[in-house]
PDB file of C-alpha atoms in Angstrom:
ATOM      1  CA  MET A  19     -83.167  49.970  38.236  1.00 87.00           C
ATOM      2  CA  GLN A  20     -80.723  50.116  35.368  1.00 90.00           C
ATOM      3  CA  ILE A  21     -81.060  47.671  32.474  1.00 94.00           C
ATOM      4  CA  GLY A  22     -78.629  47.130  29.665  1.00 93.00           C
ATOM      5  CA  ILE A  23     -79.600  45.943  26.149  1.00 94.00           C
ATOM      6  CA  SER A  24     -77.175  44.004  23.910  1.00 94.00           C
ATOM      7  CA  GLY A  25     -77.753  43.065  20.291  1.00 90.00           C
ATOM      8  CA  VAL A  26     -76.157  43.203  16.848  1.00 84.00           C
ATOM      9  CA  THR A  27     -76.540  47.007  16.638  1.00 88.00           C
ATOM     10  CA  PRO A  28     -78.459  49.718  18.555  1.00 88.00           C
ATOM     11  CA  THR A  29     -80.797  50.043  15.541  1.00 88.00           C
ATOM     12  CA  ASP A  30     -81.690  46.377  15.390  1.00 88.00           C
ATOM     13  CA  ILE A  31     -85.477  45.837  15.336  1.00 89.00           C
ATOM     14  CA  ALA A  32     -85.379  43.558  18.462  1.00 91.00           C
ATOM     15  CA  VAL A  33     -83.184  46.059  20.443  1.00 93.00           C
ATOM     16  CA  LYS A  34     -85.464  48.960  19.585  1.00 93.00           C
ATOM     17  CA  THR A  35     -88.608  46.936  20.415  1.00 93.00           C
ATOM     18  CA  ILE A  36     -87.170  45.951  23.863  1.00 95.00           C
ATOM     19  CA  LYS A  37     -86.107  49.595  24.531  1.00 94.00           C
ATOM     20  CA  THR A  38     -89.684  50.807  23.674  1.00 95.00           C
ATOM     21  CA  VAL A  39     -91.330  48.280  26.024  1.00 94.00           C
ATOM     22  CA  LEU A  40     -88.978  49.112  28.902  1.00 95.00           C
ATOM     23  CA  ASP A  41     -89.657  52.805  28.395  1.00 94.00           C
ATOM     24  CA  ASP A  42     -93.435  52.179  28.474  1.00 94.00           C
ATOM     25  CA  TYR A  43     -93.017  50.497  31.860  1.00 93.00           C
ATOM     26  CA  GLY A  44     -90.877  53.323  33.202  1.00 93.00           C
ATOM     27  CA  LEU A  45     -87.682  51.325  33.347  1.00 94.00           C
ATOM     28  CA  SER A  46     -84.328  52.987  32.634  1.00 93.00           C
ATOM     29  CA  SER A  47     -82.378  51.238  29.913  1.00 93.00           C
ATOM     30  CA  ARG A  48     -79.565  51.828  27.442  1.00 93.00           C
ATOM     31  CA  TYR A  49     -77.783  49.932  24.695  1.00 94.00           C
ATOM     32  CA  VAL A  50     -74.477  48.560  25.976  1.00 92.00           C
ATOM     33  CA  GLY A  51     -73.347  46.104  23.352  1.00 90.00           C
ATOM     34  CA  TYR A  52     -70.600  43.989  24.889  1.00 88.00           C
ATOM     35  CA  LYS A  53     -68.915  46.606  27.110  1.00 83.00           C
ATOM     36  CA  PRO A  54     -68.711  45.897  30.799  1.00 71.00           C
ATOM     37  CA  GLN A  55     -71.076  48.036  32.837  1.00 75.00           C
ATOM     38  CA  LYS A  56     -70.815  47.912  36.634  1.00 77.00           C
ATOM     39  CA  ASP A  57     -74.070  49.814  37.400  1.00 85.00           C
ATOM     40  CA  LEU A  58     -76.452  47.460  35.675  1.00 91.00           C
ATOM     41  CA  ASP A  59     -78.957  45.132  37.364  1.00 91.00           C
ATOM     42  CA  CYS A  60     -79.281  42.976  34.294  1.00 92.00           C
ATOM     43  CA  VAL A  61     -78.595  42.842  30.567  1.00 94.00           C
ATOM     44  CA  ILE A  62     -81.247  41.809  28.044  1.00 95.00           C
ATOM     45  CA  VAL A  63     -79.590  40.072  25.059  1.00 95.00           C
ATOM     46  CA  THR A  64     -81.343  39.542  21.743  1.00 93.00           C
ATOM     47  CA  GLY A  65     -80.665  36.752  19.276  1.00 89.00           C
ATOM     48  CA  GLY A  66     -81.854  33.666  21.247  1.00 87.00           C
ATOM     49  CA  ASP A  67     -79.354  31.056  22.491  1.00 86.00           C
ATOM     50  CA  ARG A  68     -76.830  32.045  19.848  1.00 86.00           C
ATOM     51  CA  GLY A  69     -77.032  35.712  20.896  1.00 91.00           C
ATOM     52  CA  VAL A  70     -76.396  34.740  24.503  1.00 92.00           C
ATOM     53  CA  ARG A  71     -73.374  32.659  23.644  1.00 91.00           C
ATOM     54  CA  ASN A  72     -71.986  35.474  21.451  1.00 91.00           C
ATOM     55  CA  TYR A  73     -72.493  37.911  24.364  1.00 93.00           C
ATOM     56  CA  PHE A  74     -70.500  35.806  26.767  1.00 93.00           C
ATOM     57  CA  HIS A  75     -67.778  35.290  24.097  1.00 92.00           C
ATOM     58  CA  LYS A  76     -67.324  39.089  23.705  1.00 90.00           C
ATOM     59  CA  THR A  77     -68.075  40.667  27.091  1.00 88.00           C
ATOM     60  CA  GLN A  78     -65.324  41.309  29.517  1.00 77.00           C
ATOM     61  CA  ASP A  79     -67.663  41.210  32.522  1.00 77.00           C
ATOM     62  CA  ALA A  80     -69.878  38.092  32.941  1.00 81.00           C
ATOM     63  CA  GLN A  81     -71.041  38.962  36.487  1.00 86.00           C
ATOM     64  CA  VAL A  82     -74.170  40.932  35.440  1.00 91.00           C
ATOM     65  CA  PRO A  83     -77.083  38.473  34.949  1.00 93.00           C
ATOM     66  CA  VAL A  84     -78.316  38.128  31.416  1.00 94.00           C
ATOM     67  CA  LEU A  85     -81.913  37.583  30.137  1.00 95.00           C
ATOM     68  CA  GLY A  86     -81.874  36.096  26.633  1.00 93.00           C
ATOM     69  CA  VAL A  87     -84.677  36.935  24.241  1.00 93.00           C
ATOM     70  CA  GLY A  88     -85.353  35.073  21.029  1.00 87.00           C
ATOM     71  CA  GLU A  89     -87.112  36.327  17.932  1.00 78.00           C
ATOM     72  CA  SER A  90     -89.160  33.196  17.394  1.00 66.00           C
ATOM     73  CA  GLU A  91     -91.754  31.146  19.309  1.00 55.00           C
ATOM     74  CA  SER A  92     -89.222  28.328  20.020  1.00 54.00           C
ATOM     75  CA  SER A  93     -87.755  28.826  23.485  1.00 59.00           C
ATOM     76  CA  GLY A  94     -84.165  27.914  23.996  1.00 70.00           C
ATOM     77  CA  PHE A  95     -82.180  26.729  26.942  1.00 77.00           C
ATOM     78  CA  LEU A  96     -80.316  29.984  27.542  1.00 85.00           C
ATOM     79  CA  ALA A  97     -83.030  32.279  26.038  1.00 86.00           C
ATOM     80  CA  GLN A  98     -86.482  31.227  27.249  1.00 82.00           C
ATOM     81  CA  ILE A  99     -88.411  34.312  26.234  1.00 88.00           C
ATOM     82  CA  ASP A 100     -89.488  35.270  22.700  1.00 87.00           C
ATOM     83  CA  LEU A 101     -89.859  38.898  21.646  1.00 89.00           C
ATOM     84  CA  LYS A 102     -93.624  38.647  21.437  1.00 88.00           C
ATOM     85  CA  GLU A 103     -94.063  37.759  25.062  1.00 89.00           C
ATOM     86  CA  PHE A 104     -91.352  40.120  26.403  1.00 92.00           C
ATOM     87  CA  SER A 105     -93.878  42.700  27.521  1.00 92.00           C
ATOM     88  CA  SER A 106     -95.730  40.144  29.630  1.00 92.00           C
ATOM     89  CA  ILE A 107     -92.662  39.498  31.852  1.00 92.00           C
ATOM     90  CA  VAL A 108     -91.407  43.019  32.300  1.00 93.00           C
ATOM     91  CA  ASN A 109     -93.220  43.457  35.688  1.00 92.00           C
ATOM     92  CA  ARG A 110     -91.358  40.318  36.911  1.00 92.00           C
ATOM     93  CA  ILE A 111     -88.045  41.904  35.908  1.00 92.00           C
ATOM     94  CA  LYS A 112     -89.097  45.154  37.690  1.00 90.00           C
ATOM     95  CA  LYS A 113     -89.885  43.224  40.865  1.00 90.00           C
ATOM     96  CA  LEU A 114     -86.720  41.011  40.575  1.00 89.00           C
ATOM     97  CA  ASP A 115     -89.171  38.097  40.431  1.00 89.00           C
ATOM     98  CA  TYR A 116     -86.829  35.602  38.760  1.00 89.00           C
ATOM     99  CA  GLU A 117     -84.144  33.093  39.479  1.00 89.00           C
ATOM    100  CA  THR A 118     -80.481  33.232  38.241  1.00 91.00           C
ATOM    101  CA  SER A 119     -78.697  30.125  37.113  1.00 90.00           C
ATOM    102  CA  GLU A 120     -74.932  29.922  36.863  1.00 91.00           C
ATOM    103  CA  PHE A 121     -73.317  28.095  33.872  1.00 92.00           C
ATOM    104  CA  SER A 122     -69.743  26.937  33.897  1.00 94.00           C
ATOM    105  CA  ARG A 123     -67.429  28.180  31.188  1.00 96.00           C
ATOM    106  CA  ILE A 124     -64.216  26.830  29.902  1.00 97.00           C
ATOM    107  CA  ALA A 125     -61.112  29.162  29.663  1.00 97.00           C
ATOM    108  CA  VAL A 126     -59.121  28.284  26.622  1.00 97.00           C
ATOM    109  CA  LYS A 127     -55.500  28.783  25.661  1.00 97.00           C
ATOM    110  CA  ILE A 128     -54.270  27.841  22.147  1.00 97.00           C
ATOM    111  CA  ASP A 129     -50.536  27.352  21.955  1.00 97.00           C
ATOM    112  CA  GLY A 130     -50.281  29.351  25.169  1.00 96.00           C
ATOM    113  CA  LYS A 131     -52.398  32.339  23.894  1.00 97.00           C
ATOM    114  CA  PRO A 132     -55.738  33.003  25.678  1.00 96.00           C
ATOM    115  CA  ALA A 133     -58.943  32.850  23.596  1.00 95.00           C
ATOM    116  CA  TYR A 134     -62.426  33.690  24.773  1.00 94.00           C
ATOM    117  CA  PRO A 135     -64.204  31.352  27.241  1.00 95.00           C
ATOM    118  CA  VAL A 136     -66.721  28.961  25.811  1.00 95.00           C
ATOM    119  CA  LEU A 137     -70.146  28.038  27.169  1.00 93.00           C
ATOM    120  CA  ASN A 138     -70.757  24.710  25.384  1.00 92.00           C
ATOM    121  CA  ASP A 139     -67.555  23.058  24.187  1.00 95.00           C
ATOM    122  CA  VAL A 140     -64.133  23.394  22.663  1.00 96.00           C
ATOM    123  CA  ALA A 141     -62.890  20.789  20.185  1.00 95.00           C
ATOM    124  CA  VAL A 142     -59.760  19.975  18.222  1.00 96.00           C
ATOM    125  CA  PHE A 143     -60.059  18.394  14.757  1.00 94.00           C
ATOM    126  CA  SER A 144     -57.953  18.016  11.589  1.00 92.00           C
ATOM    127  CA  SER A 145     -58.679  20.875   9.195  1.00 88.00           C
ATOM    128  CA  LYS A 146     -60.013  18.267   6.733  1.00 82.00           C
ATOM    129  CA  SER A 147     -62.863  15.957   7.795  1.00 75.00           C
ATOM    130  CA  ALA A 148     -62.394  12.137   7.909  1.00 73.00           C
ATOM    131  CA  MET A 149     -58.683  12.560   8.591  1.00 86.00           C
ATOM    132  CA  LEU A 150     -57.146  11.148  11.748  1.00 93.00           C
ATOM    133  CA  MET A 151     -55.598  13.294  14.436  1.00 95.00           C
ATOM    134  CA  GLU A 152     -53.009  12.017  16.884  1.00 96.00           C
ATOM    135  CA  HIS A 153     -52.868  13.604  20.352  1.00 96.00           C
ATOM    136  CA  VAL A 154     -52.028  13.178  23.990  1.00 97.00           C
ATOM    137  CA  LEU A 155     -54.508  13.958  26.712  1.00 97.00           C
ATOM    138  CA  ARG A 156     -53.261  15.120  30.064  1.00 98.00           C
ATOM    139  CA  VAL A 157     -55.264  15.922  33.176  1.00 98.00           C
ATOM    140  CA  ASN A 158     -53.520  17.842  35.860  1.00 97.00           C
ATOM    141  CA  HIS A 159     -50.230  17.309  33.919  1.00 96.00           C
ATOM    142  CA  GLU A 160     -50.547  13.492  34.047  1.00 97.00           C
ATOM    143  CA  GLU A 161     -50.901  11.634  30.765  1.00 97.00           C
ATOM    144  CA  VAL A 162     -54.271   9.885  30.450  1.00 96.00           C
ATOM    145  CA  TRP A 163     -54.125   8.573  26.903  1.00 96.00           C
ATOM    146  CA  HIS A 164     -52.172   8.748  23.649  1.00 96.00           C
ATOM    147  CA  ASP A 165     -54.775   8.429  20.939  1.00 96.00           C
ATOM    148  CA  SER A 166     -55.534   8.491  17.277  1.00 96.00           C
ATOM    149  CA  SER A 167     -59.085   9.594  16.447  1.00 94.00           C
ATOM    150  CA  ASP A 168     -61.176  12.149  14.476  1.00 93.00           C
ATOM    151  CA  GLY A 169     -60.618  14.621  17.216  1.00 94.00           C
ATOM    152  CA  VAL A 170     -61.375  15.410  20.876  1.00 96.00           C
ATOM    153  CA  ILE A 171     -64.179  17.449  22.520  1.00 96.00           C
ATOM    154  CA  ILE A 172     -64.121  19.085  25.970  1.00 97.00           C
ATOM    155  CA  SER A 173     -67.556  20.186  27.165  1.00 96.00           C
ATOM    156  CA  THR A 174     -69.319  21.989  29.953  1.00 96.00           C
ATOM    157  CA  PRO A 175     -72.440  20.427  31.534  1.00 93.00           C
ATOM    158  CA  ILE A 176     -74.765  22.396  29.202  1.00 89.00           C
ATOM    159  CA  GLY A 177     -72.504  21.605  26.281  1.00 89.00           C
ATOM    160  CA  SER A 178     -72.613  17.933  27.084  1.00 88.00           C
ATOM    161  CA  SER A 179     -76.037  17.606  25.413  1.00 79.00           C
ATOM    162  CA  ALA A 180     -74.818  19.214  22.157  1.00 78.00           C
ATOM    163  CA  TYR A 181     -71.879  18.068  20.034  1.00 80.00           C
ATOM    164  CA  SER A 182     -70.457  15.903  22.787  1.00 85.00           C
ATOM    165  CA  MET A 183     -73.668  13.830  23.097  1.00 81.00           C
ATOM    166  CA  SER A 184     -73.751  13.272  19.330  1.00 76.00           C
ATOM    167  CA  ALA A 185     -70.185  11.854  19.574  1.00 83.00           C
ATOM    168  CA  GLY A 186     -71.190   9.390  22.311  1.00 85.00           C
ATOM    169  CA  GLY A 187     -70.448  11.470  25.352  1.00 89.00           C
ATOM    170  CA  PRO A 188     -72.553  11.476  28.557  1.00 88.00           C
ATOM    171  CA  MET A 189     -75.218  14.029  29.360  1.00 85.00           C
ATOM    172  CA  ILE A 190     -74.247  15.978  32.516  1.00 89.00           C
ATOM    173  CA  PHE A 191     -76.619  17.790  34.800  1.00 87.00           C
ATOM    174  CA  GLN A 192     -76.180  21.564  34.729  1.00 83.00           C
ATOM    175  CA  ASP A 193     -75.148  22.026  38.337  1.00 85.00           C
ATOM    176  CA  SER A 194     -72.448  19.280  38.250  1.00 92.00           C
ATOM    177  CA  PRO A 195     -68.979  20.671  38.882  1.00 96.00           C
ATOM    178  CA  VAL A 196     -67.355  18.663  36.114  1.00 97.00           C
ATOM    179  CA  PHE A 197     -66.245  18.741  32.455  1.00 97.00           C
ATOM    180  CA  GLY A 198     -66.657  15.964  29.932  1.00 97.00           C
ATOM    181  CA  ILE A 199     -63.946  14.772  27.506  1.00 97.00           C
ATOM    182  CA  VAL A 200     -64.703  12.683  24.384  1.00 96.00           C
ATOM    183  CA  SER A 201     -62.301  11.218  21.877  1.00 95.00           C
ATOM    184  CA  VAL A 202     -64.297  11.163  18.648  1.00 93.00           C
ATOM    185  CA  ASN A 203     -64.231   7.838  16.694  1.00 91.00           C
ATOM    186  CA  SER A 204     -61.021   6.609  18.382  1.00 94.00           C
ATOM    187  CA  LEU A 205     -59.106   3.796  16.755  1.00 94.00           C
ATOM    188  CA  ASP A 206     -58.944   2.300  20.219  1.00 94.00           C
ATOM    189  CA  THR A 207     -62.333   0.629  20.547  1.00 89.00           C
ATOM    190  CA  THR A 208     -62.003   0.429  24.304  1.00 91.00           C
ATOM    191  CA  ARG A 209     -61.723   4.261  24.563  1.00 93.00           C
ATOM    192  CA  ARG A 210     -64.487   5.719  26.729  1.00 94.00           C
ATOM    193  CA  PRO A 211     -65.533   9.352  27.557  1.00 95.00           C
ATOM    194  CA  LEU A 212     -64.110  10.878  30.667  1.00 97.00           C
ATOM    195  CA  ILE A 213     -65.606  13.070  33.421  1.00 97.00           C
ATOM    196  CA  VAL A 214     -63.206  15.280  35.337  1.00 97.00           C
ATOM    197  CA  HIS A 215     -63.632  17.823  38.032  1.00 97.00           C
ATOM    198  CA  ASP A 216     -63.931  21.374  36.737  1.00 96.00           C
ATOM    199  CA  THR A 217     -60.936  22.489  38.799  1.00 96.00           C
ATOM    200  CA  SER A 218     -58.770  20.227  36.618  1.00 97.00           C
ATOM    201  CA  ILE A 219     -56.205  21.466  34.087  1.00 98.00           C
ATOM    202  CA  ILE A 220     -56.960  19.687  30.837  1.00 98.00           C
ATOM    203  CA  GLU A 221     -54.298  19.649  28.099  1.00 98.00           C
ATOM    204  CA  VAL A 222     -54.394  18.274  24.640  1.00 97.00           C
ATOM    205  CA  ASP A 223     -50.877  18.351  23.142  1.00 96.00           C
ATOM    206  CA  ASP A 224     -48.453  16.647  20.786  1.00 95.00           C
ATOM    207  CA  ILE A 225     -51.220  17.257  18.202  1.00 95.00           C
ATOM    208  CA  SER A 226     -50.485  16.044  14.696  1.00 93.00           C
ATOM    209  CA  SER A 227     -52.300  15.173  11.490  1.00 93.00           C
ATOM    210  CA  ARG A 228     -51.456  14.961   7.762  1.00 90.00           C
ATOM    211  CA  LEU A 229     -52.865  18.481   7.489  1.00 88.00           C
ATOM    212  CA  PHE A 230     -52.935  21.261  10.046  1.00 93.00           C
ATOM    213  CA  CYS A 231     -55.392  21.011  12.964  1.00 95.00           C
ATOM    214  CA  GLU A 232     -57.980  23.513  14.233  1.00 95.00           C
ATOM    215  CA  VAL A 233     -59.676  24.439  17.561  1.00 96.00           C
ATOM    216  CA  VAL A 234     -63.442  24.848  17.194  1.00 93.00           C
ATOM    217  CA  MET A 235     -64.938  27.127  19.758  1.00 94.00           C
ATOM    218  CA  ASP A 236     -68.648  26.634  20.627  1.00 91.00           C
ATOM    219  CA  GLY A 237     -69.138  25.346  17.036  1.00 84.00           C
ATOM    220  CA  VAL A 238     -68.554  28.872  15.645  1.00 83.00           C
ATOM    221  CA  ASP A 239     -64.976  30.053  15.434  1.00 90.00           C
ATOM    222  CA  ARG A 240     -61.996  28.085  14.183  1.00 92.00           C
ATOM    223  CA  PHE A 241     -58.381  28.746  15.130  1.00 95.00           C
ATOM    224  CA  ARG A 242     -55.287  27.025  13.804  1.00 96.00           C
ATOM    225  CA  ILE A 243     -53.361  25.113  16.452  1.00 97.00           C
ATOM    226  CA  ASN A 244     -49.825  23.874  16.312  1.00 95.00           C
ATOM    227  CA  ASN A 245     -49.311  21.767  19.391  1.00 94.00           C
ATOM    228  CA  THR A 246     -51.162  22.495  22.650  1.00 96.00           C
ATOM    229  CA  LEU A 247     -54.758  23.255  23.847  1.00 97.00           C
ATOM    230  CA  GLU A 248     -55.181  24.059  27.555  1.00 98.00           C
ATOM    231  CA  CYS A 249     -58.566  24.178  29.241  1.00 98.00           C
ATOM    232  CA  THR A 250     -59.497  25.312  32.811  1.00 98.00           C
ATOM    233  CA  LYS A 251     -62.534  26.599  34.494  1.00 97.00           C
ATOM    234  CA  SER A 252     -63.283  30.225  33.676  1.00 95.00           C
ATOM    235  CA  VAL A 253     -64.171  32.618  36.502  1.00 92.00           C
ATOM    236  CA  PRO A 254     -66.827  33.992  36.870  1.00 91.00           C
ATOM    237  CA  SER A 255     -69.411  31.618  35.571  1.00 92.00           C
ATOM    238  CA  ALA A 256     -72.055  32.939  33.131  1.00 93.00           C
ATOM    239  CA  ARG A 257     -75.172  34.154  35.050  1.00 93.00           C
ATOM    240  CA  VAL A 258     -78.464  33.619  33.110  1.00 93.00           C
ATOM    241  CA  ILE A 259     -81.895  34.744  34.281  1.00 92.00           C
ATOM    242  CA  LYS A 260     -84.430  32.022  34.241  1.00 88.00           C
ATOM    243  CA  ILE A 261     -88.120  33.099  33.973  1.00 84.00           C
ATOM    244  CA  LYS A 262     -89.790  29.791  33.218  1.00 74.00           C
ATOM    245  CA  LYS A 263     -89.429  27.277  36.055  1.00 66.00           C
ATOM    246  CA  ASP A 264     -90.414  24.256  33.807  1.00 53.00           C
ATOM    247  CA  SER A 265     -87.232  24.722  31.844  1.00 48.00           C
ATOM    248  CA  THR A 266     -85.142  22.647  34.298  1.00 48.00           C
ATOM    249  CA  ALA A 267     -82.026  20.688  33.541  1.00 51.00           C
ATOM    250  CA  VAL A 268     -84.074  17.481  33.688  1.00 54.00           C
ATOM    251  CA  SER A 269     -86.787  18.687  31.204  1.00 56.00           C
ATOM    252  CA  ALA A 270     -84.085  19.963  28.890  1.00 56.00           C
ATOM    253  CA  LEU A 271     -82.197  16.677  28.921  1.00 58.00           C
ATOM    254  CA  THR A 272     -85.474  14.809  28.375  1.00 61.00           C
ATOM    255  CA  LYS A 273     -86.031  16.834  25.212  1.00 60.00           C
ATOM    256  CA  LYS A 274     -82.493  16.139  24.095  1.00 59.00           C
ATOM    257  CA  VAL A 275     -82.993  12.369  24.512  1.00 62.00           C
ATOM    258  CA  LYS A 276     -86.223  12.547  22.451  1.00 62.00           C
ATOM    259  CA  LEU A 277     -84.423  14.554  19.767  1.00 60.00           C
ATOM    260  CA  ALA A 278     -81.586  11.931  19.773  1.00 60.00           C
ATOM    261  CA  GLU A 279     -84.084   9.132  19.255  1.00 65.00           C
ATOM    262  CA  ASP A 280     -85.796  10.947  16.416  1.00 64.00           C
ATOM    263  CA  LEU A 281     -82.410  11.625  14.741  1.00 62.00           C
ATOM    264  CA  LEU A 282     -81.780   7.905  14.346  1.00 66.00           C
ATOM    265  CA  ASN A 283     -84.583   7.599  11.740  1.00 71.00           C
ATOM    266  CA  MET A 284     -83.730  10.651   9.584  1.00 75.00           C
ATOM    267  CA  PRO A 285     -81.570  10.930   6.431  1.00 83.00           C
ATOM    268  CA  PRO A 286     -78.021  12.301   7.167  1.00 84.00           C
ATOM    269  CA  SER A 287     -78.782  15.719   5.607  1.00 87.00           C
ATOM    270  CA  SER A 288     -81.930  16.048   7.705  1.00 87.00           C
ATOM    271  CA  LYS A 289     -80.015  15.122  10.812  1.00 81.00           C
ATOM    272  CA  LEU A 290     -77.428  17.752  10.122  1.00 84.00           C
ATOM    273  CA  LEU A 291     -79.964  20.493   9.549  1.00 87.00           C
ATOM    274  CA  LEU A 292     -81.990  19.627  12.630  1.00 80.00           C
ATOM    275  CA  LYS A 293     -78.853  19.644  14.846  1.00 75.00           C
ATOM    276  CA  THR A 294     -77.698  22.891  13.274  1.00 81.00           C
ATOM    277  CA  LEU A 295     -81.032  24.600  13.994  1.00 82.00           C
ATOM    278  CA  GLU A 296     -81.063  23.075  17.501  1.00 72.00           C
ATOM    279  CA  PHE A 297     -77.619  24.459  18.220  1.00 68.00           C
ATOM    280  CA  GLU A 298     -77.757  27.793  16.281  1.00 73.00           C
ATOM    281  CA  GLY A 299     -81.440  28.747  16.608  1.00 74.00           C
ATOM    282  CA  THR A 300     -83.616  30.278  13.869  1.00 80.00           C
ATOM    283  CA  MET A 301     -81.924  30.343  10.463  1.00 86.00           C
ATOM    284  CA  THR A 302     -82.741  31.095   6.751  1.00 89.00           C
ATOM    285  CA  GLN A 303     -82.164  28.576   3.988  1.00 90.00           C
ATOM    286  CA  ARG A 304     -79.166  30.540   2.893  1.00 90.00           C
ATOM    287  CA  ASP A 305     -77.807  30.495   6.456  1.00 89.00           C
ATOM    288  CA  LEU A 306     -78.229  26.696   6.551  1.00 91.00           C
ATOM    289  CA  VAL A 307     -76.412  26.291   3.264  1.00 90.00           C
ATOM    290  CA  THR A 308     -73.536  28.432   4.531  1.00 88.00           C
ATOM    291  CA  LYS A 309     -73.327  26.655   7.907  1.00 84.00           C
ATOM    292  CA  THR A 310     -73.661  23.084   6.757  1.00 84.00           C
ATOM    293  CA  LEU A 311     -71.738  23.406   3.465  1.00 83.00           C
ATOM    294  CA  LEU A 312     -74.457  21.258   1.793  1.00 88.00           C
ATOM    295  CA  PRO A 313     -75.713  21.971  -1.755  1.00 90.00           C
ATOM    296  CA  ASP A 314     -78.735  24.218  -2.158  1.00 91.00           C
ATOM    297  CA  ARG A 315     -80.882  21.287  -3.454  1.00 92.00           C
ATOM    298  CA  THR A 316     -79.880  19.009  -0.580  1.00 92.00           C
ATOM    299  CA  VAL A 317     -80.807  21.672   1.985  1.00 92.00           C
ATOM    300  CA  ARG A 318     -84.114  22.325   0.213  1.00 92.00           C
ATOM    301  CA  LEU A 319     -85.055  18.654   0.178  1.00 92.00           C
ATOM    302  CA  ALA A 320     -83.966  18.139   3.750  1.00 90.00           C
ATOM    303  CA  LEU A 321     -86.043  21.110   4.917  1.00 92.00           C
ATOM    304  CA  ARG A 322     -89.074  19.736   3.082  1.00 91.00           C
ATOM    305  CA  HIS A 323     -88.639  16.424   4.871  1.00 88.00           C
ATOM    306  CA  LEU A 324     -88.334  18.134   8.303  1.00 88.00           C
ATOM    307  CA  LEU A 325     -91.370  20.346   7.575  1.00 89.00           C
ATOM    308  CA  ASP A 326     -93.495  17.335   6.479  1.00 87.00           C
ATOM    309  CA  LYS A 327     -92.551  15.391   9.598  1.00 81.00           C
ATOM    310  CA  GLY A 328     -93.332  18.435  11.835  1.00 82.00           C
ATOM    311  CA  TYR A 329     -89.767  18.655  13.233  1.00 82.00           C
ATOM    312  CA  VAL A 330     -89.323  22.138  11.816  1.00 87.00           C
ATOM    313  CA  LYS A 331     -91.627  25.039  11.060  1.00 85.00           C
ATOM    314  CA  LYS A 332     -91.325  27.889   8.572  1.00 86.00           C
ATOM    315  CA  LYS A 333     -92.089  31.521   9.335  1.00 82.00           C
ATOM    316  CA  ILE A 334     -91.679  34.962   7.840  1.00 78.00           C
ATOM    317  CA  SER A 335     -88.684  36.861   9.283  1.00 70.00           C
ATOM    318  CA  MET A 336     -89.411  39.858  11.467  1.00 63.00           C
ATOM    319  CA  ARG A 337     -86.247  41.565  10.115  1.00 63.00           C
ATOM    320  CA  ASP A 338     -87.175  41.108   6.429  1.00 64.00           C
ATOM    321  CA  SER A 339     -90.657  40.058   5.348  1.00 65.00           C
ATOM    322  CA  ARG A 340     -89.222  38.695   2.064  1.00 74.00           C
ATOM    323  CA  GLN A 341     -87.170  36.087   4.032  1.00 79.00           C
ATOM    324  CA  LYS A 342     -88.420  32.777   5.258  1.00 85.00           C
ATOM    325  CA  ILE A 343     -86.861  31.439   8.429  1.00 87.00           C
ATOM    326  CA  TYR A 344     -86.803  27.949   9.888  1.00 87.00           C
ATOM    327  CA  GLU A 345     -86.831  26.830  13.485  1.00 82.00           C
ATOM    328  CA  ILE A 346     -87.352  23.632  15.533  1.00 78.00           C
ATOM    329  CA  SER A 347     -91.060  23.052  16.390  1.00 74.00           C
ATOM    330  CA  LYS A 348     -92.023  23.061  20.082  1.00 58.00           C
ATOM    331  CA  THR A 349     -94.046  19.849  19.633  1.00 52.00           C
TER     332      THR A 349
END
């Protein structure tokens, strides 16, 4: 059995820990980064859900199944296993005692140029918030609407419970062969989210705003766009190893609904931090300031509120004992 390991660098603490554990169990492994490897049975990816997303952004071969490993006790949807419990599931990997789930990805072209496929969503917004963007939506080359709104989001089933849900979109079960489309805060009060088959060609074009517009890929990277975004189904789908059977699409959606209910009673800054932690995984206070663009004091007060309410817990970083990290509590 050949196992690949992917992480930030070969010398990363999590990568070295996984390598040591696999060696102890007599399993052959090597650091592969993001390079395609045809002889591997699986790839173990560090960094939690965010690490798994980054892996599928950068790899040229998504056919080898991936096991995501986080560095905290909060299990994710893509990465169910934390580093501390990794050794307890190695025998199951050795015996191939696991299930593999396939997650749809969206292939993206920006003004005709291919970008990497996304796992969650791709969105188009004005480069400045609170500024309207005009656009035309076409599905299979037929115009569906001409709209003025804050922007538009196209999501996969697993992405439907992230940004799309916050913007009023439907939650879609993981194995549904569809994509969701949401016009965010449309001036047309009758505008409703759409569900289209994942074989559709989705185009957002005739894009205009007072300032230039940007494509946001999985909430991470931003690319300037002049006129046209094209989205289709990416082949192959992302293959992710599932160890815990209780982490089903239904249970994950249930947690998302509970989280959405809790969000209604929080201050805006706390909402933003909680959604950022839920989407990005474990982060330091400095990371949260950088990601949310909120002032240091606002982030500090929001974290205190989330800690007091039990939504978030604070731990010491395994990478640097001087650093405190924050993550969503399991309960």
